[in-house]
PDB file of C-alpha atoms in Angstrom:
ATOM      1  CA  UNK A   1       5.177 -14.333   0.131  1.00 92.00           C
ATOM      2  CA  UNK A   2       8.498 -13.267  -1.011  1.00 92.00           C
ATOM      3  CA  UNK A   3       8.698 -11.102  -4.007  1.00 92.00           C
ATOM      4  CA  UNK A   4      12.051 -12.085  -4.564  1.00 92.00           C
ATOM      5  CA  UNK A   5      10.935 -15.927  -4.962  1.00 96.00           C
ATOM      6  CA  UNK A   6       6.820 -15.524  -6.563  1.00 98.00           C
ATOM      7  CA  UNK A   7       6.603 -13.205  -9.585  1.00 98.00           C
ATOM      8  CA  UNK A   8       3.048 -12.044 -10.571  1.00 98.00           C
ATOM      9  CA  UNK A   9       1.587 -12.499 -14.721  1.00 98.00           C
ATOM     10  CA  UNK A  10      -1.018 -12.247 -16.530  1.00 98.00           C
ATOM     11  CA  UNK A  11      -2.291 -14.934 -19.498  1.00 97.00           C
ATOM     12  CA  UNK A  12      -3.623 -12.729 -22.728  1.00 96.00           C
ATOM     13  CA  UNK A  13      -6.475 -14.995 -23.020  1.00 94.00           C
ATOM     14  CA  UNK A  14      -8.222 -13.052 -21.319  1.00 94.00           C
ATOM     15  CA  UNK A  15      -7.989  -9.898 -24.244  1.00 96.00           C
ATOM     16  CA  UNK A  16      -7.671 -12.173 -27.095  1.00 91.00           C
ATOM     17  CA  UNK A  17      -9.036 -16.070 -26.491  1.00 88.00           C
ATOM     18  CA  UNK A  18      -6.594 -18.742 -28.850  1.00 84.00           C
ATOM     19  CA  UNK A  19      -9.314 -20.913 -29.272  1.00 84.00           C
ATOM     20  CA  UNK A  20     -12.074 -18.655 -29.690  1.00 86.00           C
ATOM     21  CA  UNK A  21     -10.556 -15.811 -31.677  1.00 82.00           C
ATOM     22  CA  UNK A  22     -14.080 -14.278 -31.926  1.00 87.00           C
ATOM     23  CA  UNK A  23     -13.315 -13.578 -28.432  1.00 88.00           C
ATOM     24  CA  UNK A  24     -11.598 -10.091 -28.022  1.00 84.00           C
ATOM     25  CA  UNK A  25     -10.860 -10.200 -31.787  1.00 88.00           C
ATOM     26  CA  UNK A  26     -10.443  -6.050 -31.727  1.00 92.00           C
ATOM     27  CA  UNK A  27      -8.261  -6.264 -29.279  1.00 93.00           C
ATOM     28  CA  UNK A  28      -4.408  -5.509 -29.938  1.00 95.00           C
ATOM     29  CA  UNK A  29      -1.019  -6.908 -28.789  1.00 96.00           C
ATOM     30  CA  UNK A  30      -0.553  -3.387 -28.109  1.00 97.00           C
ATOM     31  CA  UNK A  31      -3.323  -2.867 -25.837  1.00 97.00           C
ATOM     32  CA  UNK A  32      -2.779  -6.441 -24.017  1.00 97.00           C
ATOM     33  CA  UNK A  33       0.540  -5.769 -22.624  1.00 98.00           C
ATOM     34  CA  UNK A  34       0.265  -1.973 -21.832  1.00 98.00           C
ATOM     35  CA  UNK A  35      -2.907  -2.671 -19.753  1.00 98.00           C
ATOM     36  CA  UNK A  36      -0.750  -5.828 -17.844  1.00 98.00           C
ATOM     37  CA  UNK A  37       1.687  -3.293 -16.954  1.00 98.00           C
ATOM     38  CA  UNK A  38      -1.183  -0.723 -16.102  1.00 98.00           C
ATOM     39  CA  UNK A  39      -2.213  -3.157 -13.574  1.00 98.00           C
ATOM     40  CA  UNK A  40       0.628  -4.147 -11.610  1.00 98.00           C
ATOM     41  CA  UNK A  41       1.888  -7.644 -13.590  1.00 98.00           C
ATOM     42  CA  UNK A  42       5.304  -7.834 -14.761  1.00 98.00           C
ATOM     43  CA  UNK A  43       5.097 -11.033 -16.803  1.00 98.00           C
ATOM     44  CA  UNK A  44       3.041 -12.424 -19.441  1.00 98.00           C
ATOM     45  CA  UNK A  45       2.121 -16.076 -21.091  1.00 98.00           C
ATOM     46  CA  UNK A  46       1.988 -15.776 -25.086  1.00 97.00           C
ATOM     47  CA  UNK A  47      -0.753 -15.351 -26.814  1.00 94.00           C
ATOM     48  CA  UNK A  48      -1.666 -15.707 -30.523  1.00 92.00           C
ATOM     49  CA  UNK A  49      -0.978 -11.919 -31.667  1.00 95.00           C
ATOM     50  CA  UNK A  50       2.090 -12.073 -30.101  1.00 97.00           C
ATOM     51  CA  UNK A  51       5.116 -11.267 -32.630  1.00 97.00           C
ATOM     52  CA  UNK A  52       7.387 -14.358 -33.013  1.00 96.00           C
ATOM     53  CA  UNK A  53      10.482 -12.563 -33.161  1.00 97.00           C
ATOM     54  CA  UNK A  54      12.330 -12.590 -30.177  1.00 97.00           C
ATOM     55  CA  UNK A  55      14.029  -9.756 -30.742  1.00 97.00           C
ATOM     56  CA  UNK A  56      10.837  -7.699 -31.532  1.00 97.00           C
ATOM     57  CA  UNK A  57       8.895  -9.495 -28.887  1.00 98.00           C
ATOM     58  CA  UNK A  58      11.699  -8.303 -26.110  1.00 98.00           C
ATOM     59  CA  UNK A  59      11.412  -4.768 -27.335  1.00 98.00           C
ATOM     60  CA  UNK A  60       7.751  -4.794 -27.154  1.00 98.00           C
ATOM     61  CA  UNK A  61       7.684  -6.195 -23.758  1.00 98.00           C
ATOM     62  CA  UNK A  62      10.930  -4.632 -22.406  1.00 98.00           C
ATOM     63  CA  UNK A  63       9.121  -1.113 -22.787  1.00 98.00           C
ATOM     64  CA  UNK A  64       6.084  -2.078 -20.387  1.00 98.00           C
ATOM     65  CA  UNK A  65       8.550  -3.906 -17.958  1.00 98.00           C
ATOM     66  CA  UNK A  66       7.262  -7.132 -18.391  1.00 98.00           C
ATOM     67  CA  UNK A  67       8.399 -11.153 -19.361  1.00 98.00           C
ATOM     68  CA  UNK A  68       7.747 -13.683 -20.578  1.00 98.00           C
ATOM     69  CA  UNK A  69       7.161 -17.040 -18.366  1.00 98.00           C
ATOM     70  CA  UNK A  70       5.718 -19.559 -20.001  1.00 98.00           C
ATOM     71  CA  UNK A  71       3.881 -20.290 -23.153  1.00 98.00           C
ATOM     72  CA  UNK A  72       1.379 -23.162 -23.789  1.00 97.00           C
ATOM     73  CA  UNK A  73       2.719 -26.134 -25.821  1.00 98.00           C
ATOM     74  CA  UNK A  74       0.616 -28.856 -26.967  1.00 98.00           C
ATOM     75  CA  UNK A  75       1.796 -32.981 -27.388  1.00 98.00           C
ATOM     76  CA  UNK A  76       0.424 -35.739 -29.095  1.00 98.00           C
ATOM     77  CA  UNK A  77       2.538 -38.640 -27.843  1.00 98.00           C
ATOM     78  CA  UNK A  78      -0.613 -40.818 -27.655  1.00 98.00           C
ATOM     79  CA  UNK A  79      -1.503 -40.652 -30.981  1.00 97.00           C
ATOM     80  CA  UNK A  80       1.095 -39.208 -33.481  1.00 98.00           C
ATOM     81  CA  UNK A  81       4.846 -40.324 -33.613  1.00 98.00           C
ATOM     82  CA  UNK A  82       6.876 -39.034 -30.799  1.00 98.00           C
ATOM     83  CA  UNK A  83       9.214 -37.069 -33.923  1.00 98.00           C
ATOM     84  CA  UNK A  84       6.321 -34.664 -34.872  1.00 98.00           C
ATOM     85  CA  UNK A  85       6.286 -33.308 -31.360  1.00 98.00           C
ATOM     86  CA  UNK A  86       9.762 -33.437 -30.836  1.00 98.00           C
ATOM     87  CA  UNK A  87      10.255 -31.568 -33.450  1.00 98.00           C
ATOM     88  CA  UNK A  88       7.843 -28.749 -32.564  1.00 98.00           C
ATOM     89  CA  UNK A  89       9.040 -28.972 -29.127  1.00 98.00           C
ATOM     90  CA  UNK A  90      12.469 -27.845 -29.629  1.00 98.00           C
ATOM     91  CA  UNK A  91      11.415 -24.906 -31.892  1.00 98.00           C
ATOM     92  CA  UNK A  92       9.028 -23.771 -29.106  1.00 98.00           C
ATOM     93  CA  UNK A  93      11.530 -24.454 -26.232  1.00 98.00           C
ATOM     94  CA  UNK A  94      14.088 -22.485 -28.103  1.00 98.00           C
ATOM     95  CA  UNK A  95      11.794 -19.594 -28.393  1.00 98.00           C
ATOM     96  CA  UNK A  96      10.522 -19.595 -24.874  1.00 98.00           C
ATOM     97  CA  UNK A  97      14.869 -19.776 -23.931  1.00 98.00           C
ATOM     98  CA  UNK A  98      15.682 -16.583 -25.996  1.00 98.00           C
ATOM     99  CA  UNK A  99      12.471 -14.537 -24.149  1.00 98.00           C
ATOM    100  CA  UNK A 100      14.652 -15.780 -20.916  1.00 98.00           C
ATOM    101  CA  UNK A 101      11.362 -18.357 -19.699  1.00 98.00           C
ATOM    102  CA  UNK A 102      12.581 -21.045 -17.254  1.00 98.00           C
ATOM    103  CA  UNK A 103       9.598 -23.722 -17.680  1.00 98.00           C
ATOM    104  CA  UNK A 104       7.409 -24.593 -20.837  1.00 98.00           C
ATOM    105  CA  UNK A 105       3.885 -25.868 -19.711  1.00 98.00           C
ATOM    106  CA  UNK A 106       2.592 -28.717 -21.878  1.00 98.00           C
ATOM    107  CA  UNK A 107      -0.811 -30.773 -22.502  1.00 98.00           C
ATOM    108  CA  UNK A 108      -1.507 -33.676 -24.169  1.00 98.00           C
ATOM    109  CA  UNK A 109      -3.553 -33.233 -26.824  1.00 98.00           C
ATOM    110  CA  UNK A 110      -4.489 -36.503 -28.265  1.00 98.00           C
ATOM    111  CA  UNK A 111      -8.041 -36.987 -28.006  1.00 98.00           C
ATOM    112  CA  UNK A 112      -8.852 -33.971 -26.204  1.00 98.00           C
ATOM    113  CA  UNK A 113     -12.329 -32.328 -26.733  1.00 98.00           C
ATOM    114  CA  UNK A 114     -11.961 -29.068 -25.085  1.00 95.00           C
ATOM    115  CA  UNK A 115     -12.190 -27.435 -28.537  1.00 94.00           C
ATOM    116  CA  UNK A 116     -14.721 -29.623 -30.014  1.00 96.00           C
ATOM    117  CA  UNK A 117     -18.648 -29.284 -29.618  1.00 96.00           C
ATOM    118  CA  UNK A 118     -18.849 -32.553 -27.235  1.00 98.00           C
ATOM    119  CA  UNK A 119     -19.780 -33.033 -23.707  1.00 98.00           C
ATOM    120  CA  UNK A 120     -16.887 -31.578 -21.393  1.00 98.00           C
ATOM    121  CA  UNK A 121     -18.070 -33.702 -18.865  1.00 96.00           C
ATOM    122  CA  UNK A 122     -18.941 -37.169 -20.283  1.00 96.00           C
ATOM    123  CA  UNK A 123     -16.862 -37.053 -23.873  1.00 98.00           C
ATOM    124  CA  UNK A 124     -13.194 -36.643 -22.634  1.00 98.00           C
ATOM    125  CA  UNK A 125     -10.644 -39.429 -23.770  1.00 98.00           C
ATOM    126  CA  UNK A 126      -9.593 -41.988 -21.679  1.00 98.00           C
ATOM    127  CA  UNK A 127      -5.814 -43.461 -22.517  1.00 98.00           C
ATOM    128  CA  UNK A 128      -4.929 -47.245 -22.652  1.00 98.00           C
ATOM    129  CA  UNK A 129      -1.804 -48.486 -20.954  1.00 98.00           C
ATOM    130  CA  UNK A 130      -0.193 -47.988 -24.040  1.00 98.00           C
ATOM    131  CA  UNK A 131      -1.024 -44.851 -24.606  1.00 98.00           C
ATOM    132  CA  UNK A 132       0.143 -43.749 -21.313  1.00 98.00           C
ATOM    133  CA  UNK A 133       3.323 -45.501 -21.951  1.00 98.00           C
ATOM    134  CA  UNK A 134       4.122 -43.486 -24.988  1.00 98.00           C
ATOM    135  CA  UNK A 135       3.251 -40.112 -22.968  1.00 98.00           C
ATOM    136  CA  UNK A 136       5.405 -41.313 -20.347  1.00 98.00           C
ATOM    137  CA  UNK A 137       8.184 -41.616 -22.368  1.00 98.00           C
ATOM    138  CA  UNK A 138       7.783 -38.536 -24.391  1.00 98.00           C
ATOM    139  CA  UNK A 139       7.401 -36.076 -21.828  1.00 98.00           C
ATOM    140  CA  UNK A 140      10.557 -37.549 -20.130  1.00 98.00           C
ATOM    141  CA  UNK A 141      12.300 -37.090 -23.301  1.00 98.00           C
ATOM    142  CA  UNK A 142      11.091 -33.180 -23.624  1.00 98.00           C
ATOM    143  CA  UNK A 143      12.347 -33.073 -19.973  1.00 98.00           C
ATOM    144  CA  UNK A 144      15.663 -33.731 -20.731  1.00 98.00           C
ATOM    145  CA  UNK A 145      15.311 -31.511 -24.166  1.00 98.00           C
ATOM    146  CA  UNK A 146      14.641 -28.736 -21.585  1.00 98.00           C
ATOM    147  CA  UNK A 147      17.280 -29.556 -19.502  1.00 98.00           C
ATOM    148  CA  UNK A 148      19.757 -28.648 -22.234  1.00 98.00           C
ATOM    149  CA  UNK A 149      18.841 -24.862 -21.863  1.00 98.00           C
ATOM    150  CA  UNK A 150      18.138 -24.925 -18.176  1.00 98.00           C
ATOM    151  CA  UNK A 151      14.362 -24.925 -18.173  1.00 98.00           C
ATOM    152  CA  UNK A 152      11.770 -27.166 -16.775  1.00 98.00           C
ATOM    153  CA  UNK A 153       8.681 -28.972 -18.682  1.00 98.00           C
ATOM    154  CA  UNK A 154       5.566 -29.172 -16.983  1.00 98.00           C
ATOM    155  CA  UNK A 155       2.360 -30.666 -17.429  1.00 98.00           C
ATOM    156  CA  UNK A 156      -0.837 -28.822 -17.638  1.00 98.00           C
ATOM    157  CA  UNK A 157      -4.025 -31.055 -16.430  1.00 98.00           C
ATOM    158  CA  UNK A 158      -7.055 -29.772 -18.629  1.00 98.00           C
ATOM    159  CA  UNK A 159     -10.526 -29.810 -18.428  1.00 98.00           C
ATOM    160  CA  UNK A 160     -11.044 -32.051 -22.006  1.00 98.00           C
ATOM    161  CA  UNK A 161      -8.404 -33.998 -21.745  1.00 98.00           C
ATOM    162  CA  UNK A 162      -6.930 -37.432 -20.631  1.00 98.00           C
ATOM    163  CA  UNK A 163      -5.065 -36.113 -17.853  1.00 98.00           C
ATOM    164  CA  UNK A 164      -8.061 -34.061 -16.066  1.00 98.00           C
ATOM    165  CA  UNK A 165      -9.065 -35.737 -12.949  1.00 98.00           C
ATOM    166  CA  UNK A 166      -6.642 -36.126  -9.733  1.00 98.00           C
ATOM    167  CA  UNK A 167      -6.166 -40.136 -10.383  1.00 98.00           C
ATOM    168  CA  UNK A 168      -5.074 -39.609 -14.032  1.00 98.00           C
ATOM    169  CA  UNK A 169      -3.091 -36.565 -13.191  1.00 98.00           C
ATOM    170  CA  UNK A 170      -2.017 -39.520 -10.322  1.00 98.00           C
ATOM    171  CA  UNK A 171      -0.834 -41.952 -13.278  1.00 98.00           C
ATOM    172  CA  UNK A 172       0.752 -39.468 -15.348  1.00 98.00           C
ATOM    173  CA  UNK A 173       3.605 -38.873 -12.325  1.00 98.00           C
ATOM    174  CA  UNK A 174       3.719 -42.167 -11.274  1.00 98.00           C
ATOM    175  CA  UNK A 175       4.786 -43.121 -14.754  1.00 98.00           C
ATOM    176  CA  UNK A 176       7.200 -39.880 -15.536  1.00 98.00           C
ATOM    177  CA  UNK A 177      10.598 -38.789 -13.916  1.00 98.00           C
ATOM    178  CA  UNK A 178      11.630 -36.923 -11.413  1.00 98.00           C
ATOM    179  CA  UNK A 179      12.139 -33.927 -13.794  1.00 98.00           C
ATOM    180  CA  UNK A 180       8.698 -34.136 -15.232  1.00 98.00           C
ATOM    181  CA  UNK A 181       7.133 -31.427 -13.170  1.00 98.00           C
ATOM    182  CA  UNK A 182       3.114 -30.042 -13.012  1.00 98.00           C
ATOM    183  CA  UNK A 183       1.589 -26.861 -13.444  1.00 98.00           C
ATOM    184  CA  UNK A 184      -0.860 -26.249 -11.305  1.00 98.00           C
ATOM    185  CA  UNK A 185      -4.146 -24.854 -12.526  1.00 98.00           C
ATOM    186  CA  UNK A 186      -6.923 -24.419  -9.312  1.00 98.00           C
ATOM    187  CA  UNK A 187      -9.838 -23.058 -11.658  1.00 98.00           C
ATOM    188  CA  UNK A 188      -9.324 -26.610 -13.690  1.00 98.00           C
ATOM    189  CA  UNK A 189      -8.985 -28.462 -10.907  1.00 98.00           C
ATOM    190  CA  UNK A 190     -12.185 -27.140  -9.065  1.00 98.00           C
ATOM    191  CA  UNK A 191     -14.342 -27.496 -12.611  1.00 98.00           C
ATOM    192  CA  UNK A 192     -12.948 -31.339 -12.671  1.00 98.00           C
ATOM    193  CA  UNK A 193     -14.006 -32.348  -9.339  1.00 98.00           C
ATOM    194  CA  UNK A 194     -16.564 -29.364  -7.930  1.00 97.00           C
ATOM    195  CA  UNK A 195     -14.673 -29.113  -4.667  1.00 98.00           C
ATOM    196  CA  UNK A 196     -12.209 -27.061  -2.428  1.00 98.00           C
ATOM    197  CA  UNK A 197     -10.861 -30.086  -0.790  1.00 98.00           C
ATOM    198  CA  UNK A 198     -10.008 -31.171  -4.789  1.00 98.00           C
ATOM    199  CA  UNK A 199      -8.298 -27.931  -5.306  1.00 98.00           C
ATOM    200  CA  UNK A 200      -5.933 -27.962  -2.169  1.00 98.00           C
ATOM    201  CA  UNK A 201      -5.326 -31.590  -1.802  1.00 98.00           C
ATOM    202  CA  UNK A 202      -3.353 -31.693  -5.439  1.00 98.00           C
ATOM    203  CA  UNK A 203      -1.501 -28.466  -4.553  1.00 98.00           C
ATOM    204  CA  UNK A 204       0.121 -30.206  -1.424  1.00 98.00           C
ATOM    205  CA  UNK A 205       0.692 -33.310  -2.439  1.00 98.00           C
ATOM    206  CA  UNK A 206       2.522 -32.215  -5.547  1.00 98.00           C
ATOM    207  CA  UNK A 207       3.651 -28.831  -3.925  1.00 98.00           C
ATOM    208  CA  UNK A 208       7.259 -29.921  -4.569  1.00 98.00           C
ATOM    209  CA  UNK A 209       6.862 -30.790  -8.538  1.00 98.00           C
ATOM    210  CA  UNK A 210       4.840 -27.591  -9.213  1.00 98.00           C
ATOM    211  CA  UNK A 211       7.059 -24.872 -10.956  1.00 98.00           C
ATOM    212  CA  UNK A 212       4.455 -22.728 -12.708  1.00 98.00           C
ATOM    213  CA  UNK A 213       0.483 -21.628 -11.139  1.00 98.00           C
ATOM    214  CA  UNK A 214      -2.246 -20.861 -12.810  1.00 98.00           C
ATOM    215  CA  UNK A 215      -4.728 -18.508 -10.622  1.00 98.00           C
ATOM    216  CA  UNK A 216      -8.246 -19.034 -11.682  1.00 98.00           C
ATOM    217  CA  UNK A 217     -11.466 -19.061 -10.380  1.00 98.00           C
ATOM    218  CA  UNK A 218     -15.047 -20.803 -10.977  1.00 98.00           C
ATOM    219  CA  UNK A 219     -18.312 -19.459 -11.486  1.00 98.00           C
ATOM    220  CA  UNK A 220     -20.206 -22.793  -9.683  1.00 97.00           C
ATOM    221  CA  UNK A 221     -23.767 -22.029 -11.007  1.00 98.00           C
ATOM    222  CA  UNK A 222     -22.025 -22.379 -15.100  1.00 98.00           C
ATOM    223  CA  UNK A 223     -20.362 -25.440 -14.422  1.00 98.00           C
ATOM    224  CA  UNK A 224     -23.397 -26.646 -12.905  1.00 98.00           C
ATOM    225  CA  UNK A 225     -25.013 -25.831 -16.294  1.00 98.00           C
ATOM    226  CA  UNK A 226     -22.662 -26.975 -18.292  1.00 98.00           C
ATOM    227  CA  UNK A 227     -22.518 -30.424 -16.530  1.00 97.00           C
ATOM    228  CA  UNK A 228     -26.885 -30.872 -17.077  1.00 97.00           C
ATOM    229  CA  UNK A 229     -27.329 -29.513 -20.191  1.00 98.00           C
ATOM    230  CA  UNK A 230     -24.000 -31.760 -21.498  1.00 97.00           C
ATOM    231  CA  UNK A 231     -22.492 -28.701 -22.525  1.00 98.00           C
ATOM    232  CA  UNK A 232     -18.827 -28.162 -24.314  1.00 97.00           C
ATOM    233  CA  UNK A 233     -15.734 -26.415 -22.423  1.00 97.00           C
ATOM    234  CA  UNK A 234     -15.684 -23.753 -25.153  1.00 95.00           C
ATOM    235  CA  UNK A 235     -19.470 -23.111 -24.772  1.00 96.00           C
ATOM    236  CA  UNK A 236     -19.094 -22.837 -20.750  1.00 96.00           C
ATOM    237  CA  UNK A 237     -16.269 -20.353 -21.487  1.00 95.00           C
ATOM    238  CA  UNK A 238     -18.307 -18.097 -23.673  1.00 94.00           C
ATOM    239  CA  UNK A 239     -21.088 -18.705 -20.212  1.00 96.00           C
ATOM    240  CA  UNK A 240     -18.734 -17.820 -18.178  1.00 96.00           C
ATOM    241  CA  UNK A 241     -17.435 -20.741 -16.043  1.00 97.00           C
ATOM    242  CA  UNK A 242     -13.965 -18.879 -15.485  1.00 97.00           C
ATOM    243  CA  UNK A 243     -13.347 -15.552 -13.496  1.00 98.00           C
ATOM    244  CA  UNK A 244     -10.445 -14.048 -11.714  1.00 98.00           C
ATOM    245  CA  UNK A 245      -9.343 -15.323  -8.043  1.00 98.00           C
ATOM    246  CA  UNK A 246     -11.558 -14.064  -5.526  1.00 97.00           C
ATOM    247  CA  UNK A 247     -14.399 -13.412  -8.041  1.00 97.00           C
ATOM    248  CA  UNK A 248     -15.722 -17.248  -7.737  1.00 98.00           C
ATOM    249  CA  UNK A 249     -15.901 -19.979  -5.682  1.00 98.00           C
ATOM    250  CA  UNK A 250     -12.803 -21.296  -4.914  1.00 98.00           C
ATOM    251  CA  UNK A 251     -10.872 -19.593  -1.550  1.00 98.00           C
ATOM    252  CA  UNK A 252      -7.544 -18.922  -2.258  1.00 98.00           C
ATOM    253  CA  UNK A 253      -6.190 -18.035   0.981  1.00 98.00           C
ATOM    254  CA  UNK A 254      -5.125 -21.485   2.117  1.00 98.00           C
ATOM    255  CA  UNK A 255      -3.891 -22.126  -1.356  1.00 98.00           C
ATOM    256  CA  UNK A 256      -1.797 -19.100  -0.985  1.00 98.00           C
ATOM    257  CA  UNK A 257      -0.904 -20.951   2.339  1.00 98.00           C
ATOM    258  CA  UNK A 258      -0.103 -24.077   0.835  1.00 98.00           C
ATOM    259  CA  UNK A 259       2.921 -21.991  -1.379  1.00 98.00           C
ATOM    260  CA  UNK A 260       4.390 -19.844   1.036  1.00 97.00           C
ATOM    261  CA  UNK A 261       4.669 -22.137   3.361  1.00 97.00           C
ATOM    262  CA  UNK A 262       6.137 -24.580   1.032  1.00 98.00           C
ATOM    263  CA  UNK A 263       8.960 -21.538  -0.111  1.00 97.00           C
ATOM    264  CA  UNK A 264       7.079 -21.466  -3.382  1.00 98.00           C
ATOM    265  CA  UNK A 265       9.592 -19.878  -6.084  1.00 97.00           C
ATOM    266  CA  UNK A 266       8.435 -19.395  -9.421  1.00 98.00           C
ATOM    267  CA  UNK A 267       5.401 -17.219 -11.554  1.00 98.00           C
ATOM    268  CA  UNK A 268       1.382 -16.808 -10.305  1.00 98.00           C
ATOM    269  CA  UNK A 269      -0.355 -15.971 -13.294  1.00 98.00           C
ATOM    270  CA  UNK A 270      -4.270 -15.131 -13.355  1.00 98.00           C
ATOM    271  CA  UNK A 271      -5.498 -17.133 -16.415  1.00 95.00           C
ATOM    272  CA  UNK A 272      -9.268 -16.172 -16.664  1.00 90.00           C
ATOM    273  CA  UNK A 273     -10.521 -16.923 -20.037  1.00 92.00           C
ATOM    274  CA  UNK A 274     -13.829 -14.734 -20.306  1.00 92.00           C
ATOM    275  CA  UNK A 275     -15.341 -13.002 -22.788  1.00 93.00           C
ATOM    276  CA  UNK A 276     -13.712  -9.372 -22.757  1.00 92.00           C
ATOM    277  CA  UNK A 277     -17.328  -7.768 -24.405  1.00 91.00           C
ATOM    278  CA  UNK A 278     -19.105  -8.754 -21.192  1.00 93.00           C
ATOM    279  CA  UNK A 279     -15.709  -8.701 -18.653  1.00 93.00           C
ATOM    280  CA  UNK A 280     -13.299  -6.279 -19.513  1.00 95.00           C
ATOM    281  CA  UNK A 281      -9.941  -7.681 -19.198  1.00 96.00           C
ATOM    282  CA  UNK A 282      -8.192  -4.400 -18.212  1.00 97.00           C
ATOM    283  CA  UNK A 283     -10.933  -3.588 -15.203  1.00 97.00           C
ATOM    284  CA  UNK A 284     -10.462  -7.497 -13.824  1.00 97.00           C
ATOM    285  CA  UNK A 285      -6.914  -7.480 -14.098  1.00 98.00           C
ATOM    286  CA  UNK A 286      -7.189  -4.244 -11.782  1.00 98.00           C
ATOM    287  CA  UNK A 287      -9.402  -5.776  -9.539  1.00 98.00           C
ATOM    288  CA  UNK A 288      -7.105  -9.299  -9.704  1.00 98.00           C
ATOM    289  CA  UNK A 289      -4.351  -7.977  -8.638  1.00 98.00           C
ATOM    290  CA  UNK A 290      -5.573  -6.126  -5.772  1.00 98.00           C
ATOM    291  CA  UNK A 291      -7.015  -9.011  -4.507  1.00 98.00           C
ATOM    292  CA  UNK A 292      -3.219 -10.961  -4.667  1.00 98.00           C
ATOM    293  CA  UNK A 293      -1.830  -7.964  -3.170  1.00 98.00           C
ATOM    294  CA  UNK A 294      -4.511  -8.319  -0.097  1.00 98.00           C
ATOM    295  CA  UNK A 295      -3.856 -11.716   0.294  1.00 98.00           C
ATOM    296  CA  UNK A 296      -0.310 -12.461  -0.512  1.00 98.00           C
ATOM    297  CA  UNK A 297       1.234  -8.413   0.156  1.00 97.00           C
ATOM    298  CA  UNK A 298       2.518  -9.264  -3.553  1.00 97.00           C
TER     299      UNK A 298
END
């Protein structure tokens, strides 16, 4: 791969978790990005403790060398008027535009369970037609919101969600424009459908609309768990279902594959949610990006 075209980050989650703040609660903001830059990354995703100043942010981040690339957005066009998220949207997008970010990864929200003590596997919404009409319709219009300050919205499919599986990630472009674009996440992916074939077939057939990666891997023998004992997403996540790339199941190398030989331009970031008492983020963002730099001469 080109390091010209594929820049390497880091998501903070894995020092301080947004939707478990139990998780890696004595953790700093501090600590977080000087250890990212200790380990070879040069951007970052935002995390809860990050400041919301721009200006204070970029000072922060400027001394460690590193960027910002995206930062997670949530919608609810299925179930709240399209104004509230609007609304948000543009605050967000604006922020992501002054740290100099180029996409904003989204999710739709409305319904989801992946923060709610429900069964990851057999409690996720489903939408109606109308629902996915109204989604449709407002992610093209935060499309062409982003457009305005050169960036690119993308979707993120979720484990907990109604856009999870490959059919309703299927829907979700068949329905949206051409400048609706995906971010691909293989440790969500994998944990949807329990296979490698899964994870690579919806990198190449949406290999042109993806603009942002998420690098995680699966711990198969949680998710097995999880799935038999009707377990939540949070609760696998405390388990352990994610890890780092190369520390699971799921073989990267053809993915890797897949994006070079598709002249892949854009951010890799490892997005391992664990809990930092038992994996210490610092030690498997080491080992993370050593294994990228193996495989990839990133």
């Amino acid at each position: 791969m080109d390091s010209e075209q594929v820049k390497l980050g880091i998501a903070p989650i894995a020092w301080t978790n947004d939707d478990l703040p139990e998780l890696g609660r004595e953790n700093t903001f501090e600590q977080c990005i000087s250890e990212m830059a200790l380990a070879g990354f040069t951007g970052s995703e935002v995390g809860n403790k990050y400041p919301t100043d721009p200006k204070v942010l970029a000072e922060k981040l400027e001394l460690r060398g590193i960027k910002i690339c995206n930062a997670w957005f949530s919608t609810f066009f299925a179930n709240k008027p399209a104004a509230e998220t609007i609304k948000n949207f543009i605050k967000h997008r604006d922020f992501l535009s002054a740290m100099g970010a180029q996409v904003i990864g989204c999710s739709e929200q409305s319904a989801s369970i992946q923060g709610q003590d429900k069964a990851i596997f057999t409690e996720k919404p489903v939408f109606t037609e109308t629902e996915w009409q109204k989604i449709a319709a407002g992610y093209n219009k935060l499309a062409d919101l982003a457009a305005e300050k050169n960036m690119k919205v993308c979707l993120h499919h979720h484990m907990g969600t109604g856009i999870q599986t490959p059919a309703e990630i299927d829907k979700f472009m068949q329905l949206t424009n051409d400048n609706v674009y995906l971010l691909f996440d293989s440790g969500h992916i994998y944990y949807s459908e329990g296979s490698q074939a899964a994870v690579e077939n919806l990198l190449n057939k949406y290999i042109k609309q993806i603009v942002h990666v998420h690098l995680k891997d699966v711990r198969p023998e949680i998710v097995a768990r999880v799935r038999a004992e009707d377990l939540s997403f949070l609760t696998g996540v405390k388990m352990g279902t994610f890890t780092i790339p190369g520390d699971g199941v799921i073989k990267f190398e053809p993915l890797f594959k897949i994006l070079a030989e598709a002249n892949y331009q854009g951010w890799m970031v490892v997005e391992a949610e664990q809990d930092p008492a038992l994996a210490n983020p610092f030690a498997y963002a080491v080992q993370a990006r050593k294994f990228i730099a193996e495989k990839t001469g990133l």
